[in-house]
Coordinates of C-alpha atoms in Angstrom, one line a residue:
M1 CA -142.6 77.8 -78.3
S2 CA -142.4 78.6 -81.6
Q3 CA -141.7 75.2 -82.1
M4 CA -143.1 71.5 -82.1
D5 CA -143.1 69.8 -79.5
I6 CA -143.1 65.9 -80.4
S7 CA -142.4 64.6 -77.1
T8 CA -146.3 63.3 -75.5
R9 CA -144.6 62.3 -72.6
T10 CA -145.4 65.1 -69.3
E11 CA -142.6 66.0 -67.4
E12 CA -143.5 63.2 -64.5
G13 CA -143.6 61.1 -66.9
G14 CA -147.1 60.2 -67.7
W15 CA -148.8 61.1 -71.1
R16 CA -150.6 63.3 -72.0
S17 CA -154.3 63.6 -72.8
K18 CA -154.4 64.7 -76.4
P19 CA -151.4 62.9 -79.3
S20 CA -149.1 65.5 -79.8
F21 CA -150.3 66.2 -83.0
M22 CA -152.9 67.9 -81.8
T23 CA -151.3 70.3 -80.2
W24 CA -149.6 71.9 -83.3
R25 CA -150.4 75.3 -84.5
A26 CA -150.0 77.4 -87.8
R27 CA -147.1 79.1 -86.4
D28 CA -145.5 76.1 -85.9
V29 CA -146.2 74.6 -88.8
V30 CA -145.2 77.7 -90.3
Y31 CA -141.6 77.5 -87.9
V32 CA -141.1 74.0 -89.3
M33 CA -141.6 74.8 -93.0
R34 CA -138.9 77.8 -92.2
H35 CA -136.0 76.4 -89.8
H36 CA -136.5 72.7 -90.5
W37 CA -136.5 72.9 -94.9
I38 CA -134.7 70.4 -95.1
P39 CA -136.5 67.4 -93.9
C40 CA -139.7 69.3 -95.5
L41 CA -138.4 69.1 -98.9
F42 CA -137.2 65.1 -98.2
A43 CA -141.2 64.8 -97.4
A44 CA -142.3 66.5 -100.7
G45 CA -140.1 64.1 -102.5
F46 CA -141.0 60.9 -100.4
L47 CA -144.8 61.9 -101.8
F48 CA -143.4 62.4 -105.3
V49 CA -141.8 59.1 -105.1
V50 CA -144.9 57.2 -104.0
S51 CA -146.9 58.5 -106.3
V52 CA -144.4 57.6 -109.3
E53 CA -143.4 54.7 -108.1
S54 CA -147.0 53.6 -108.1
S55 CA -147.3 54.4 -111.8
I56 CA -144.2 53.5 -113.2
K57 CA -144.6 49.9 -115.0
M58 CA -142.3 47.4 -114.3
V59 CA -139.6 46.5 -116.8
S60 CA -140.7 43.0 -118.3
E61 CA -138.3 40.0 -118.4
S62 CA -137.5 39.8 -122.0
S63 CA -136.0 43.9 -121.7
P64 CA -132.5 45.0 -120.6
P65 CA -132.3 46.4 -117.3
F66 CA -133.5 50.2 -117.6
D67 CA -130.9 53.0 -116.0
I68 CA -130.7 56.6 -116.4
G69 CA -127.1 56.2 -115.8
F70 CA -126.7 54.1 -119.3
V71 CA -128.8 56.2 -121.4
A72 CA -127.1 59.4 -120.1
T73 CA -123.6 57.8 -121.6
E74 CA -124.6 56.2 -124.8
S75 CA -123.1 58.0 -126.9
L76 CA -120.3 57.7 -125.1
H77 CA -120.5 53.9 -125.2
H78 CA -120.8 54.2 -129.0
I79 CA -117.3 56.0 -128.9
L80 CA -115.6 53.5 -126.9
A81 CA -117.4 50.5 -128.4
S82 CA -116.1 51.8 -132.0
S83 CA -112.5 53.1 -130.3
P84 CA -111.2 49.5 -128.3
D85 CA -107.7 51.6 -127.8
L86 CA -109.3 54.6 -126.1
N87 CA -111.3 52.1 -123.9
T88 CA -108.4 50.6 -123.2
G89 CA -106.6 54.2 -122.5
L90 CA -109.3 55.2 -120.5
A91 CA -109.4 51.3 -118.7
A92 CA -105.5 52.2 -118.0
L93 CA -106.1 56.0 -116.5
N94 CA -108.7 54.3 -114.0
S95 CA -106.3 52.0 -113.1
V96 CA -104.4 54.5 -112.0
L97 CA -107.1 56.3 -109.8
G98 CA -107.5 52.7 -108.3
V99 CA -103.7 52.5 -107.4
M100 CA -103.8 55.9 -106.1
Q101 CA -106.4 55.2 -103.8
V102 CA -105.8 52.2 -102.4
S103 CA -101.7 53.6 -101.9
Y104 CA -103.3 56.9 -100.3
I105 CA -105.1 54.6 -97.8
A106 CA -102.3 52.3 -97.1
W107 CA -100.1 55.3 -96.5
T108 CA -102.6 57.0 -93.7
W109 CA -102.5 53.7 -91.6
L110 CA -98.2 52.2 -92.3
I111 CA -96.6 55.8 -92.5
E112 CA -98.6 58.7 -90.7
G113 CA -100.0 55.9 -88.3
R114 CA -103.7 56.7 -88.8
P115 CA -106.0 53.3 -89.4
R116 CA -109.6 55.1 -89.5
A117 CA -109.3 54.8 -93.3
T118 CA -107.6 51.0 -93.0
I119 CA -110.3 50.5 -90.9
T120 CA -113.2 51.8 -93.1
A121 CA -111.6 49.4 -96.4
L122 CA -112.1 47.0 -94.6
F123 CA -115.1 47.1 -93.3
L124 CA -117.1 48.2 -96.6
F125 CA -114.8 45.7 -99.1
T126 CA -116.0 43.0 -97.0
C127 CA -119.9 44.3 -96.2
R128 CA -119.3 44.5 -100.2
G129 CA -118.1 40.8 -100.3
V130 CA -121.1 39.6 -98.7
L131 CA -123.6 41.8 -100.7
G132 CA -122.3 40.9 -104.2
Y133 CA -122.1 36.7 -103.1
C134 CA -125.6 37.0 -102.4
T135 CA -126.8 38.4 -105.3
Q136 CA -125.5 37.8 -108.0
L137 CA -126.0 40.2 -111.3
P138 CA -125.2 39.1 -114.8
L139 CA -123.3 41.2 -117.0
S140 CA -124.9 43.6 -119.4
K141 CA -124.5 42.4 -122.6
E142 CA -122.9 46.4 -123.8
Y143 CA -120.1 45.1 -121.4
L144 CA -116.9 47.0 -122.4
G145 CA -113.9 45.2 -120.4
S146 CA -110.7 45.9 -120.3
A147 CA -107.7 43.5 -119.8
I148 CA -105.6 46.4 -117.7
D149 CA -108.5 47.7 -115.8
F150 CA -108.5 47.5 -112.0
P151 CA -107.9 44.9 -110.9
L152 CA -106.1 44.1 -113.3
G153 CA -107.1 41.1 -115.4
N154 CA -110.7 41.8 -116.3
L155 CA -111.5 39.3 -113.8
S156 CA -115.0 38.6 -112.3
F157 CA -116.5 40.8 -110.3
F158 CA -119.3 42.3 -107.9
Y159 CA -122.0 44.5 -109.5
F160 CA -123.6 45.9 -106.1
F161 CA -122.0 48.3 -104.7
S162 CA -118.8 49.7 -106.8
G163 CA -115.8 49.3 -105.2
H164 CA -114.2 51.9 -107.4
V165 CA -116.4 54.7 -106.3
A166 CA -116.1 53.8 -102.8
G167 CA -112.3 53.9 -102.6
A168 CA -111.3 57.6 -103.9
T169 CA -114.9 58.2 -101.7
I170 CA -112.7 56.5 -98.8
A171 CA -109.6 58.7 -99.5
S172 CA -111.6 61.6 -100.3
L173 CA -113.2 61.9 -96.6
D174 CA -109.6 61.1 -95.1
M175 CA -107.9 64.0 -96.8
R176 CA -110.9 66.5 -96.0
R177 CA -110.8 65.3 -92.3
M178 CA -106.9 66.0 -92.7
Q179 CA -107.8 69.3 -94.1
R180 CA -105.7 68.2 -97.9
L181 CA -108.9 70.0 -99.7
R182 CA -107.5 70.5 -103.2
L183 CA -106.3 66.9 -103.2
A184 CA -109.6 65.9 -102.3
M185 CA -111.5 67.9 -104.7
L186 CA -108.8 66.6 -106.9
F187 CA -109.9 63.0 -106.2
D188 CA -114.1 64.0 -105.7
I189 CA -113.2 65.4 -109.5
L190 CA -111.4 62.0 -110.5
N191 CA -114.9 59.7 -108.8
V192 CA -116.9 61.8 -111.2
L193 CA -115.1 60.6 -114.2
Q194 CA -114.7 57.1 -112.9
S195 CA -118.2 56.7 -112.6
I196 CA -119.0 58.4 -116.2
R197 CA -116.9 55.8 -117.6
L198 CA -118.3 53.1 -115.6
L199 CA -121.4 54.0 -117.1
A200 CA -120.5 54.4 -120.3
T201 CA -118.7 50.4 -120.3
R202 CA -121.9 49.4 -118.6
G203 CA -119.2 48.2 -115.8
H204 CA -121.7 49.2 -113.0
Y205 CA -125.1 50.6 -112.9
T206 CA -126.0 54.0 -111.6
I207 CA -127.0 51.9 -108.3
D208 CA -123.9 50.5 -107.6
L209 CA -122.4 54.5 -108.2
A210 CA -124.4 55.7 -105.4
G211 CA -124.2 53.2 -102.7
G212 CA -120.2 53.3 -103.0
V213 CA -120.8 56.7 -101.9
A214 CA -123.1 56.3 -99.1
A215 CA -121.5 52.8 -97.8
A216 CA -117.9 54.6 -97.7
I217 CA -119.9 57.3 -95.7
L218 CA -121.5 54.9 -93.9
F219 CA -118.4 52.8 -93.0
D220 CA -116.4 55.4 -92.0
S221 CA -118.4 57.0 -89.8
L222 CA -118.6 53.3 -88.0
A223 CA -114.8 53.0 -88.6
G224 CA -114.5 56.5 -86.6
K225 CA -116.8 55.1 -83.6
Y226 CA -114.7 52.3 -83.5
E227 CA -111.7 54.1 -83.0
A228 CA -113.4 56.5 -80.0
N229 CA -114.5 53.4 -78.5
T230 CA -111.4 51.5 -78.8
R231 CA -109.6 54.8 -76.9
K232 CA -112.3 54.7 -74.5
R233 CA -111.0 51.0 -73.7
Q234 CA -107.4 51.8 -73.4
L235 CA -108.2 54.9 -70.3

């Protein structure tokens, strides 16, 4: 075989006398690096992160949280802080996107009869509420709020994870599933612009945005499994 055999059980159900890694040969390693380069890349990333994490000093109690997204959007933050009308205008556009994604998710269920996106949203925002309540983070001192931001009224909100980003990702995933690729690309672009604005206004940390994307993908998968299991029980 030109592939690593990671199993240590024999066909009879017993165990080999040698551990699996002792049977690896040089050509097995080459095979893995050529045909499984993505896990190899993540393995290198893991080693790099371990070395970096152990050498970085923790942020002191007297210092504000460090966020690479805040650093990258520092100039835009100053522009919005000095231009309240521009900040309000961008908040209004962001609210339009929020209404668009909610409308699309509701449309897929109420009009098209496909509940997966709605189930995903219900799973996701319930989880977000639980996690947000468990760890309640203070607003950044640089936060730039707006009374017309979605949800309207400049209400309090949970930081982790971003409902704005998660909702747009749920809609985009459903659009791709239905081969509405151009519409999905539009939502992805708007989601990126929304993310930049949320960082610039200090409405979310970078980890909140990444968490929103990851949560949408996870709960979309769980909703798909829920639908599949429901159909099996009905047969």
